[in-house]
Short mmCIF file of C-alpha atoms in Angstrom, two decimals:
data_model
loop_
_atom_site.label_atom_id
_atom_site.label_comp_id
_atom_site.label_asym_id
_atom_site.label_seq_id
_atom_site.Cartn_x
_atom_site.Cartn_y
_atom_site.Cartn_z
CA MET A 26 -0.01 -0.01 0.00
CA GLY A 27 2.89 2.35 0.83
CA GLY A 28 4.24 1.99 -2.71
CA TRP A 29 1.00 2.96 -4.24
CA LEU A 30 0.76 6.03 -2.02
CA THR A 31 4.33 6.98 -2.80
CA ALA A 32 3.57 6.83 -6.54
CA PHE A 33 0.32 8.71 -6.09
CA ILE A 34 2.03 11.49 -4.17
CA ALA A 35 4.93 11.68 -6.69
CA ILE A 36 2.61 12.12 -9.65
CA ASN A 37 0.77 14.88 -7.87
CA GLN A 38 3.95 16.49 -6.67
CA ARG A 39 5.38 16.46 -10.16
CA GLU A 40 2.38 18.28 -11.55
CA LEU A 41 2.56 20.87 -8.76
CA ILE A 42 6.30 21.41 -9.26
CA ARG A 43 5.79 21.90 -13.03
CA PHE A 44 2.97 24.28 -12.35
CA TRP A 45 5.16 26.22 -9.86
CA HIS A 46 7.96 26.46 -12.38
CA ASN A 47 5.54 27.85 -14.93
CA ARG A 48 3.99 30.62 -12.78
CA SER A 49 2.99 32.59 -15.91
CA ARG A 50 0.42 29.83 -16.40
CA LEU A 51 -1.20 30.79 -13.07
CA LEU A 52 -1.11 34.45 -14.03
CA SER A 53 -2.85 33.81 -17.37
CA ALA A 54 -5.30 31.41 -15.67
CA LEU A 55 -6.35 34.28 -13.42
CA VAL A 56 -6.13 37.23 -15.84
CA ARG A 57 -8.57 35.53 -18.30
CA PRO A 58 -11.58 35.20 -15.84
CA LEU A 59 -10.70 38.55 -14.18
CA LEU A 60 -10.96 40.32 -17.52
CA TRP A 61 -14.41 38.78 -18.03
CA LEU A 62 -15.41 39.81 -14.50
CA LEU A 63 -13.95 43.30 -14.40
CA VAL A 64 -14.39 44.37 -17.98
CA PHE A 65 -17.02 42.27 -19.76
CA ALA A 66 -19.40 41.88 -16.80
CA VAL A 67 -19.13 45.52 -15.74
CA GLY A 68 -19.80 46.70 -19.32
CA PHE A 69 -22.77 44.42 -19.81
CA ARG A 70 -24.35 44.47 -16.39
CA SER A 71 -26.94 47.15 -17.33
CA VAL A 72 -27.60 45.49 -20.70
CA LEU A 73 -28.10 41.95 -19.56
CA GLY A 74 -30.68 41.70 -16.78
CA VAL A 75 -30.94 38.50 -14.78
CA SER A 76 -34.28 37.58 -13.26
CA ILE A 77 -34.71 35.80 -9.96
CA MET A 78 -34.02 32.15 -10.62
CA PRO A 79 -32.63 29.33 -8.57
CA PRO A 80 -30.25 29.30 -6.77
CA TYR A 81 -30.57 33.07 -6.38
CA GLU A 82 -33.22 34.38 -4.01
CA THR A 83 -33.08 37.99 -5.17
CA TYR A 84 -32.06 40.09 -8.13
CA ILE A 85 -28.33 39.87 -8.61
CA LEU A 86 -25.78 41.86 -10.56
CA TYR A 87 -24.44 40.27 -13.76
CA GLN A 88 -20.93 40.11 -12.14
CA GLU A 89 -22.35 37.78 -9.55
CA TYR A 90 -24.09 35.66 -12.16
CA ILE A 91 -20.98 34.94 -14.16
CA VAL A 92 -18.63 34.02 -11.30
CA PRO A 93 -19.60 30.28 -11.25
CA GLY A 94 -19.22 30.21 -15.09
CA LEU A 95 -15.81 31.75 -14.71
CA CYS A 96 -14.79 29.23 -12.09
CA ALA A 97 -15.78 26.55 -14.54
CA MET A 98 -13.87 28.35 -17.22
CA ILE A 99 -10.73 28.09 -15.10
CA VAL A 100 -11.27 24.43 -14.72
CA LEU A 101 -11.83 24.01 -18.44
CA PHE A 102 -8.70 25.88 -19.46
CA ASN A 103 -6.59 24.10 -16.87
CA SER A 104 -7.81 20.70 -18.01
CA MET A 105 -6.99 21.58 -21.60
CA GLN A 106 -3.64 22.88 -20.50
CA ASN A 107 -3.04 19.46 -18.89
CA SER A 108 -3.90 17.79 -22.13
CA LEU A 109 -1.30 20.02 -23.80
CA SER A 110 1.30 19.00 -21.21
CA MET A 111 0.51 15.38 -21.86
CA VAL A 112 1.27 15.96 -25.58
CA TYR A 113 4.50 17.72 -24.53
CA ASP A 114 5.40 14.77 -22.31
CA ARG A 115 4.80 12.42 -25.18
CA GLU A 116 6.91 14.48 -27.54
CA MET A 117 9.74 14.94 -25.04
CA GLY A 118 9.73 11.27 -24.10
CA SER A 119 8.97 11.68 -20.35
CA MET A 120 5.65 9.94 -20.88
CA LYS A 121 7.58 6.70 -21.29
CA VAL A 122 8.77 6.99 -17.72
CA LEU A 123 5.19 6.93 -16.52
CA LEU A 124 4.19 4.12 -18.82
CA MET A 125 7.14 1.97 -17.68
CA SER A 126 5.82 2.08 -14.09
CA PRO A 127 4.63 -1.26 -12.83
CA TYR A 128 1.42 0.23 -11.50
CA PRO A 129 -1.82 -0.19 -13.54
CA SER A 130 -2.79 2.38 -16.15
CA SER A 131 -6.07 3.02 -14.34
CA PHE A 132 -4.18 4.01 -11.17
CA LEU A 133 -1.73 6.21 -13.07
CA LEU A 134 -4.57 7.88 -14.88
CA PHE A 135 -6.47 8.46 -11.67
CA ALA A 136 -3.42 10.07 -10.12
CA LYS A 137 -2.94 12.36 -13.05
CA LEU A 138 -6.58 13.40 -13.11
CA PHE A 139 -6.50 13.91 -9.38
CA ALA A 140 -3.43 16.21 -9.74
CA SER A 141 -5.13 18.12 -12.47
CA ALA A 142 -8.21 18.55 -10.28
CA VAL A 143 -6.11 19.86 -7.38
CA LEU A 144 -4.54 22.41 -9.65
CA SER A 145 -7.87 23.50 -10.95
CA LEU A 146 -9.27 23.86 -7.48
CA LEU A 147 -6.22 25.90 -6.35
CA GLN A 148 -6.72 28.34 -9.21
CA VAL A 149 -10.45 28.62 -8.61
CA LEU A 150 -9.92 29.30 -4.91
CA ILE A 151 -7.48 32.11 -5.72
CA PHE A 152 -9.98 33.55 -8.25
CA ILE A 153 -12.82 33.43 -5.70
CA ALA A 154 -10.58 35.19 -3.14
CA LEU A 155 -10.05 37.93 -5.80
CA CYS A 156 -13.82 38.17 -6.39
CA PHE A 157 -14.17 39.60 -2.89
CA LEU A 158 -12.25 42.62 -4.05
CA VAL A 159 -15.06 43.47 -6.57
CA ASP A 160 -17.83 42.91 -4.06
CA VAL A 161 -18.90 39.53 -5.21
CA ASP A 162 -19.40 37.84 -1.88
CA ILE A 163 -19.47 34.12 -1.65
CA SER A 164 -19.77 32.56 1.81
CA LEU A 165 -17.11 30.28 3.17
CA THR A 166 -19.77 27.53 3.52
CA GLY A 167 -20.49 28.07 -0.20
CA ILE A 168 -16.87 27.61 -1.06
CA LEU A 169 -16.76 24.37 1.03
CA PHE A 170 -19.90 23.20 -0.72
CA ALA A 171 -18.48 24.03 -4.17
CA THR A 172 -15.17 22.25 -3.58
CA PRO A 173 -16.44 18.68 -4.48
CA ALA A 174 -18.46 20.15 -7.33
CA ILE A 175 -15.36 21.84 -8.77
CA PHE A 176 -13.35 18.67 -8.21
CA LEU A 177 -15.94 16.55 -9.99
CA THR A 178 -16.15 18.93 -12.91
CA ALA A 179 -12.36 19.02 -13.08
CA PHE A 180 -12.33 15.19 -13.24
CA PHE A 181 -14.81 15.18 -16.16
CA LEU A 182 -12.91 17.91 -18.05
CA GLY A 183 -9.53 16.35 -17.21
CA ALA A 184 -10.69 13.03 -18.70
CA LEU A 185 -11.87 14.86 -21.79
CA GLY A 186 -8.46 16.50 -22.04
CA ILE A 187 -6.72 13.12 -21.89
CA ILE A 188 -9.01 11.87 -24.68
CA LEU A 189 -8.22 14.96 -26.78
CA ALA A 190 -4.48 14.56 -26.04
CA ASN A 191 -4.61 11.25 -27.95
CA PHE A 192 -5.76 13.07 -31.05
CA ILE A 193 -3.28 15.92 -30.85
CA LYS A 194 -0.25 14.54 -32.62
CA GLN A 195 1.80 17.73 -32.28
CA LEU A 196 1.88 20.64 -29.94
CA GLU A 197 1.15 22.96 -32.87
CA ASN A 198 -2.30 21.40 -33.24
CA PHE A 199 -3.48 22.78 -29.95
CA ALA A 200 -4.99 25.83 -31.58
CA GLY A 201 -7.55 23.43 -33.04
CA ILE A 202 -8.58 22.48 -29.53
CA MET A 203 -9.12 26.11 -28.65
CA ASN A 204 -11.31 26.69 -31.60
CA PHE A 205 -13.21 23.47 -31.71
CA VAL A 206 -13.47 22.48 -28.08
CA ILE A 207 -12.79 25.17 -25.50
CA PHE A 208 -14.55 28.08 -27.13
CA PRO A 209 -17.74 26.22 -28.28
CA MET A 210 -17.97 24.45 -24.88
CA PHE A 211 -17.66 27.74 -23.00
CA PHE A 212 -19.83 30.00 -25.19
CA MET A 213 -22.52 27.37 -25.72
CA SER A 214 -23.24 26.99 -22.03
CA SER A 215 -24.87 28.78 -19.15
CA ALA A 216 -21.56 30.33 -18.08
CA LEU A 217 -22.20 33.77 -19.46
CA TYR A 218 -25.97 33.91 -19.87
CA PRO A 219 -28.87 31.94 -18.36
CA LEU A 220 -30.42 29.25 -20.56
CA TRP A 221 -33.84 30.97 -20.61
CA LYS A 222 -32.23 34.07 -22.09
CA ILE A 223 -30.68 32.00 -24.86
CA ARG A 224 -34.03 30.29 -25.51
CA GLU A 225 -35.64 33.68 -25.99
CA SER A 226 -33.31 34.26 -28.90
CA SER A 227 -32.77 30.83 -30.38
CA GLU A 228 -34.45 27.57 -29.60
CA TRP A 229 -31.82 25.34 -31.38
CA LEU A 230 -29.02 27.10 -29.61
CA TYR A 231 -30.83 26.60 -26.28
CA TRP A 232 -30.90 22.83 -26.88
CA ILE A 233 -27.24 22.78 -27.81
CA CYS A 234 -26.42 24.61 -24.61
CA TYR A 235 -28.71 22.31 -22.65
CA TYR A 236 -26.98 19.16 -23.91
CA ASN A 237 -23.53 20.58 -23.44
CA PRO A 238 -22.17 18.80 -20.37
CA PHE A 239 -20.17 21.85 -19.51
CA THR A 240 -23.45 23.67 -18.77
CA HIS A 241 -24.19 21.09 -16.13
CA GLY A 242 -20.68 21.61 -14.66
CA VAL A 243 -21.38 25.35 -14.41
CA GLU A 244 -24.78 24.82 -12.83
CA LEU A 245 -23.38 22.21 -10.34
CA ILE A 246 -20.84 24.80 -9.28
CA ARG A 247 -23.33 27.68 -9.25
CA PHE A 248 -25.81 25.86 -7.01
CA ALA A 249 -23.00 24.57 -4.75
CA LEU A 250 -21.66 28.06 -4.26
CA TYR A 251 -25.08 29.00 -2.79
CA GLN A 252 -25.20 25.79 -0.76
CA HIS A 253 -27.65 23.93 -2.94
CA ILE A 254 -27.36 20.72 -4.78
CA ASN A 255 -28.53 20.67 -8.43
CA THR A 256 -29.40 16.98 -8.60
CA SER A 257 -29.87 16.82 -12.34
CA ALA A 258 -26.55 18.51 -12.96
CA LEU A 259 -24.84 16.27 -10.48
CA LEU A 260 -26.22 13.11 -12.14
CA VAL A 261 -25.15 14.37 -15.60
CA ILE A 262 -21.67 15.24 -14.43
CA LEU A 263 -21.31 11.89 -12.62
CA GLY A 264 -22.45 10.16 -15.78
CA VAL A 265 -20.13 11.97 -18.18
CA THR A 266 -17.28 11.60 -15.71
CA ILE A 267 -17.70 7.79 -15.77
CA VAL A 268 -17.97 7.70 -19.54
CA PHE A 269 -15.13 10.10 -20.24
CA SER A 270 -12.89 8.46 -17.67
CA THR A 271 -13.40 5.06 -19.27
CA LEU A 272 -12.67 6.45 -22.66
CA ALA A 273 -9.63 8.34 -21.27
CA LEU A 274 -8.34 5.06 -19.82
CA LEU A 275 -8.61 3.39 -23.18
CA THR A 276 -6.79 6.17 -24.93
CA PHE A 277 -4.23 6.38 -22.09
CA ARG A 278 -3.42 2.69 -22.57
CA GLY A 279 -3.14 3.45 -26.22
CA GLN A 280 -0.44 6.15 -25.45
CA LYS A 281 1.89 3.24 -24.64
CA HIS A 282 1.80 2.22 -28.28
CA ALA A 283 1.75 5.77 -29.72
CA MET B 24 18.18 -17.52 -14.60
CA SER B 25 17.15 -13.99 -15.66
CA ASN B 26 17.01 -14.80 -19.33
CA ILE B 27 15.11 -13.00 -22.08
CA GLN B 28 13.64 -15.22 -24.80
CA VAL B 29 12.37 -13.82 -28.01
CA GLU B 30 10.16 -16.18 -30.05
CA THR B 31 9.55 -15.60 -33.73
CA LEU B 32 8.87 -11.85 -33.68
CA ASN B 33 7.59 -10.22 -36.77
CA HIS B 34 6.70 -6.58 -36.99
CA SER B 35 5.71 -4.23 -39.77
CA TYR B 36 4.60 -0.62 -39.99
CA GLY B 37 1.70 -0.81 -42.41
CA THR B 38 3.04 -2.66 -45.38
CA LYS B 39 6.68 -1.89 -44.51
CA PRO B 40 8.34 -4.79 -42.75
CA ALA B 41 10.61 -3.87 -39.88
CA LEU B 42 11.48 -7.17 -38.25
CA HIS B 43 11.34 -10.73 -39.66
CA GLU B 44 11.35 -13.96 -37.77
CA ILE B 45 13.49 -12.64 -34.85
CA LYS B 46 14.36 -15.49 -32.42
CA PHE B 47 17.01 -15.48 -29.75
CA VAL B 48 17.74 -16.04 -26.06
CA ILE B 49 19.68 -13.56 -23.95
CA GLU B 50 21.47 -14.95 -20.83
CA PRO B 51 22.90 -12.92 -17.92
CA GLY B 52 25.91 -10.85 -18.95
CA PHE B 53 26.64 -8.10 -21.42
CA ASN B 54 24.75 -8.71 -24.65
CA VAL B 55 25.12 -6.43 -27.65
CA ILE B 56 22.78 -6.07 -30.62
CA LEU B 57 24.77 -4.44 -33.32
CA GLY B 58 23.09 -2.99 -36.45
CA PRO B 59 23.21 0.08 -38.67
CA ASN B 60 20.59 2.78 -38.51
CA GLY B 61 17.33 1.45 -39.72
CA ALA B 62 18.17 -2.19 -38.98
CA GLY B 63 15.19 -2.53 -36.64
CA LYS B 64 16.96 -2.13 -33.33
CA SER B 65 14.59 0.44 -31.87
CA THR B 66 11.57 -1.54 -33.07
CA LEU B 67 12.96 -4.65 -31.40
CA PHE B 68 13.61 -2.60 -28.23
CA SER B 69 10.07 -1.31 -28.18
CA LEU B 70 8.75 -4.89 -28.50
CA LEU B 71 11.09 -6.04 -25.69
CA THR B 72 9.82 -3.29 -23.33
CA GLY B 73 6.15 -3.81 -24.31
CA ILE B 74 5.95 -0.23 -25.62
CA LEU B 75 4.91 -1.88 -28.89
CA PRO B 76 2.59 -4.91 -28.79
CA ALA B 77 3.98 -7.96 -30.61
CA GLN B 78 2.09 -8.52 -33.92
CA THR B 79 3.32 -12.15 -33.98
CA GLY B 80 5.59 -14.10 -31.62
CA LYS B 81 6.39 -13.67 -27.96
CA VAL B 82 8.82 -11.89 -25.60
CA LEU B 83 9.40 -13.96 -22.44
CA TYR B 84 11.28 -12.89 -19.31
CA ASP B 85 12.20 -16.02 -17.36
CA GLN B 86 9.51 -17.88 -19.35
CA VAL B 87 6.91 -15.20 -18.42
CA ASP B 88 5.21 -13.41 -21.32
CA ILE B 89 5.42 -9.66 -21.18
CA LYS B 90 2.00 -9.40 -22.84
CA SER B 91 0.15 -11.03 -19.92
CA HIS B 92 2.51 -10.15 -17.01
CA ARG B 93 3.79 -6.66 -17.93
CA ARG B 94 3.39 -5.21 -14.42
CA ALA B 95 5.42 -7.96 -12.72
CA ILE B 96 8.16 -7.65 -15.39
CA MET B 97 8.32 -3.84 -15.10
CA HIS B 98 9.36 -4.29 -11.50
CA ARG B 99 12.46 -6.13 -12.70
CA LEU B 100 13.16 -4.19 -15.90
CA GLY B 101 15.40 -1.12 -16.18
CA VAL B 102 15.33 0.82 -19.48
CA VAL B 103 17.22 3.59 -21.11
CA PHE B 104 15.55 4.71 -24.28
CA GLN B 105 17.39 6.22 -27.26
CA GLN B 106 15.14 9.30 -27.02
CA PRO B 107 15.79 11.34 -23.84
CA THR B 108 13.03 10.85 -21.22
CA LEU B 109 14.06 13.09 -18.38
CA ASP B 110 11.73 15.74 -17.17
CA LEU B 111 13.62 18.96 -17.81
CA ASN B 112 11.38 20.90 -15.38
CA LEU B 113 12.57 18.82 -12.49
CA SER B 114 15.89 18.83 -10.68
CA VAL B 115 18.32 15.92 -10.82
CA GLN B 116 17.11 14.59 -7.48
CA GLN B 117 13.46 15.10 -8.41
CA ASN B 118 13.95 13.10 -11.58
CA LEU B 119 15.45 10.28 -9.56
CA THR B 120 12.90 10.32 -6.77
CA TYR B 121 9.95 10.66 -9.22
CA PHE B 122 11.14 7.49 -11.04
CA GLY B 123 11.69 5.73 -7.77
CA ALA B 124 8.23 6.64 -6.57
CA LEU B 125 6.69 5.33 -9.73
CA HIS B 126 8.16 1.93 -8.70
CA GLY B 127 6.97 2.45 -5.09
CA ILE B 128 10.41 3.26 -3.67
CA SER B 129 10.77 6.00 -1.04
CA LYS B 130 12.98 9.07 -1.51
CA ALA B 131 15.47 7.95 1.18
CA SER B 132 15.94 4.53 -0.48
CA VAL B 133 16.37 6.15 -3.90
CA LEU B 134 19.09 8.48 -2.69
CA GLN B 135 20.86 5.71 -0.78
CA GLN B 136 20.72 3.41 -3.75
CA CYS B 137 21.98 6.06 -6.18
CA GLU B 138 24.83 7.45 -4.04
CA PRO B 139 27.68 5.23 -5.47
CA LEU B 140 26.55 5.71 -9.01
CA LEU B 141 26.14 9.47 -8.59
CA GLN B 142 29.74 9.51 -7.31
CA ALA B 143 30.96 7.34 -10.19
CA PHE B 144 29.21 9.54 -12.75
CA SER B 145 30.28 12.85 -11.14
CA LEU B 146 26.72 13.89 -10.43
CA ALA B 147 26.73 13.75 -6.64
CA ASP B 148 27.13 17.45 -6.22
CA ARG B 149 24.51 18.31 -8.86
CA LEU B 150 21.45 16.84 -7.15
CA SER B 151 19.71 20.16 -6.69
CA ASP B 152 20.54 21.46 -10.20
CA ASN B 153 17.81 21.73 -12.70
CA THR B 154 18.00 18.94 -15.24
CA ARG B 155 17.83 21.49 -18.04
CA SER B 156 21.22 22.83 -17.02
CA LEU B 157 22.95 19.50 -17.50
CA ASN B 158 24.83 18.83 -20.67
CA GLN B 159 23.93 15.86 -22.89
CA GLY B 160 26.53 13.59 -21.39
CA HIS B 161 25.39 14.29 -17.79
CA ARG B 162 21.71 13.84 -18.81
CA ARG B 163 22.61 10.41 -20.21
CA ARG B 164 24.47 9.44 -17.14
CA LEU B 165 21.46 10.49 -15.01
CA GLU B 166 19.08 8.32 -17.18
CA ILE B 167 21.34 5.31 -16.62
CA ILE B 168 21.47 5.87 -12.88
CA ARG B 169 17.73 6.22 -12.89
CA ALA B 170 17.28 2.91 -14.71
CA LEU B 171 19.17 1.19 -11.90
CA ILE B 172 17.15 2.60 -8.97
CA HIS B 173 14.92 -0.41 -8.55
CA GLN B 174 17.88 -2.84 -8.89
CA PRO B 175 16.49 -4.49 -12.02
CA GLN B 176 17.44 -8.00 -13.08
CA TYR B 177 17.15 -6.94 -16.71
CA LEU B 178 18.67 -3.86 -18.24
CA LEU B 179 17.84 -2.67 -21.71
CA LEU B 180 19.76 0.25 -23.22
CA ASP B 181 18.97 1.57 -26.68
CA GLU B 182 21.86 3.51 -28.26
CA ALA B 183 22.64 4.91 -24.81
CA THR B 184 25.97 6.44 -25.83
CA VAL B 185 24.84 8.30 -28.92
CA GLY B 186 26.07 11.84 -28.94
CA LEU B 187 28.50 11.32 -26.05
CA ASP B 188 32.19 12.18 -26.15
CA ALA B 189 34.72 9.36 -26.19
CA ASP B 190 35.56 9.64 -22.42
CA THR B 191 31.98 9.65 -21.35
CA ARG B 192 31.18 6.66 -23.56
CA GLN B 193 34.05 4.73 -22.02
CA LEU B 194 32.99 5.67 -18.51
CA VAL B 195 29.38 4.59 -19.15
CA LEU B 196 30.45 1.31 -20.72
CA ASN B 197 33.02 0.45 -18.04
CA THR B 198 30.56 1.25 -15.21
CA LEU B 199 27.88 -0.80 -16.75
CA ARG B 200 30.17 -3.78 -17.42
CA ASP B 201 31.29 -3.72 -13.81
CA TYR B 202 27.68 -3.45 -12.65
CA VAL B 203 26.65 -6.48 -14.76
CA GLN B 204 29.50 -8.56 -13.40
CA ALA B 205 28.88 -7.54 -9.81
CA ASN B 206 25.14 -8.10 -9.89
CA ASN B 207 24.71 -10.87 -12.43
CA VAL B 208 22.11 -9.00 -14.37
CA THR B 209 21.05 -9.55 -17.98
CA LEU B 210 21.98 -6.44 -19.98
CA LEU B 211 21.01 -5.80 -23.55
CA TRP B 212 22.94 -3.06 -25.31
CA THR B 213 21.83 -1.95 -28.80
CA THR B 214 24.32 0.09 -30.78
CA HIS B 215 25.59 0.88 -34.21
CA LEU B 216 29.09 1.66 -32.92
CA MET B 217 31.39 -1.29 -33.43
CA ASP B 218 34.10 -0.15 -31.08
CA GLU B 219 31.70 -0.73 -28.23
CA VAL B 220 31.78 -4.49 -28.75
CA LEU B 221 34.25 -6.56 -26.69
CA MET B 222 35.49 -10.03 -27.55
CA THR B 223 33.82 -11.40 -24.44
CA ASP B 224 30.37 -9.95 -25.24
CA ASN B 225 27.45 -11.94 -26.57
CA LEU B 226 26.87 -10.37 -29.98
CA THR B 227 23.87 -10.32 -32.23
CA LEU B 228 23.95 -8.78 -35.69
CA LEU B 229 20.67 -7.28 -36.81
CA HIS B 230 20.55 -6.19 -40.45
CA LYS B 231 17.46 -5.15 -42.44
CA GLY B 232 15.15 -6.56 -39.85
CA THR B 233 16.66 -10.06 -39.60
CA ILE B 234 19.31 -11.63 -37.40
CA LYS B 235 22.38 -12.47 -39.40
CA ALA B 236 24.61 -13.87 -36.67
CA GLN B 237 24.62 -14.54 -32.99
CA GLY B 238 27.23 -15.82 -30.54
CA LYS B 239 30.28 -14.93 -28.53
CA THR B 240 32.13 -12.19 -30.37
CA GLU B 241 35.48 -13.95 -30.42
CA VAL B 242 33.90 -17.13 -31.75
CA LEU B 243 31.99 -15.28 -34.45
CA LEU B 244 35.14 -13.50 -35.56
CA ALA B 245 37.19 -16.66 -35.55
CA ASP B 246 34.54 -18.56 -37.52
CA ALA B 247 34.50 -15.77 -40.14
CA GLN B 248 38.26 -15.51 -40.06
CA CYS B 249 38.10 -11.75 -39.31
CA ARG B 250 40.40 -9.76 -37.06
CA THR B 251 38.01 -7.00 -36.09
CA VAL B 252 34.30 -6.52 -35.59
CA PHE B 253 34.32 -4.02 -38.42
CA ASP B 254 35.78 -6.59 -40.86
CA TRP B 255 33.35 -9.18 -39.68
CA TYR B 256 30.39 -6.77 -39.98
CA CYS B 257 31.43 -5.66 -43.53
CA SER B 258 31.97 -9.21 -44.74
CA LEU B 259 28.63 -10.31 -43.41
CA THR B 260 26.55 -7.44 -44.49
CA GLN B 261 28.13 -7.31 -47.98
CA THR B 262 27.44 -11.08 -48.30
CA VAL B 263 23.82 -10.44 -47.31
CA GLU B 264 23.46 -7.58 -49.75
CA ALA B 265 24.95 -9.70 -52.51
CA MET B 266 22.24 -12.21 -51.79
#
């Protein structure tokens, strides 16, 4: 058992060390949502009204509405960044070191996903702390509630990142992921506008947003931040996490032969 | 016993054949697979480590098939790939302890195990240095030390001295030969450099995906009435090409 724990800690430690060495990654991970919060949300708050809808009990400012979506955005970008670092590891050869470990692929994959989720959580917590500076108050209990929701969403997106890493043959192809995965996933979700608002404008776009699993990740985090459980979002995220993790395991085993 | 048995391996990339009917047994000691670039050495190496699945045939470690018992074999297998595999974002020590941890070995045990080799390879005082700051020769030495952390019974090294200067090559080879003798391990060394082959080595010649000769170097040379490995190699490969 000690050996398993040693390996698990080492995989997590390595990801943290790499993240620490690349501090500009943290900076860009925070600047992106802060720009949305401080510029986009401020500019649009009088244009986009948000009605009273669960989990909110009163009218809220647009800035408050988009915070859960921006938390999910941080998780999304971090997960895709991890998929990029897997491609880098494969190109640089260090992936072979992991694959030559005697521990099972499922365990190694779990450790990698866990490490990615920890990094996502750390970045989200720093972002939430910065939100206090612009008067978006989230209770400590809400943050505690949201921690497992962020973790679960990070697992689902991390697994998706590993699946995508298998299809990215070179680092240069990562721009495609930005255009075809990250942006559509983020914009076609409830991260920036409520689904009912989207439905008012476009029925088909509403259904795309509704079936986008990222929407459910956003809603899971949104409800959790206000100490509620969105059961349907939880079930969807649990389901896609299981499906994507299974697919990720299959592609991760395939990395051995890549 | 610690032998590696290869049974009728064939491998092709699409329609391009890479290995044909490869069959041999490697016993404890220093074993060399000699072959020019493109001979199929790296493909064979990938099959031996399980990085590539065998299309036909088997790779057995002490009669145990790597296909079905990969995890158990990985515990006893040390590998140095031709392509560098160090994490340049980690320090020397972190690279060693990370690898050790992936084999379930604690940091203290790793450092204790590595101490003599770090001394031998002049890396003892560079533990805290970033791996990126090491030159190619030191990086190679570090990879070799790392492959020995879990005290493997089998050691596979693919063109491990490529790009190293003559002194470093000699140091690496001498250290590994001493290690093999002291620990009775089975070492497989693939190379295209003929001056790395000693008369006492077990030599296999791989050429265009097939094995052309196998045996003790001195016996092979005597049988072919050649004085040097280079003469032997030329005579054999020219004969093959004429065919």
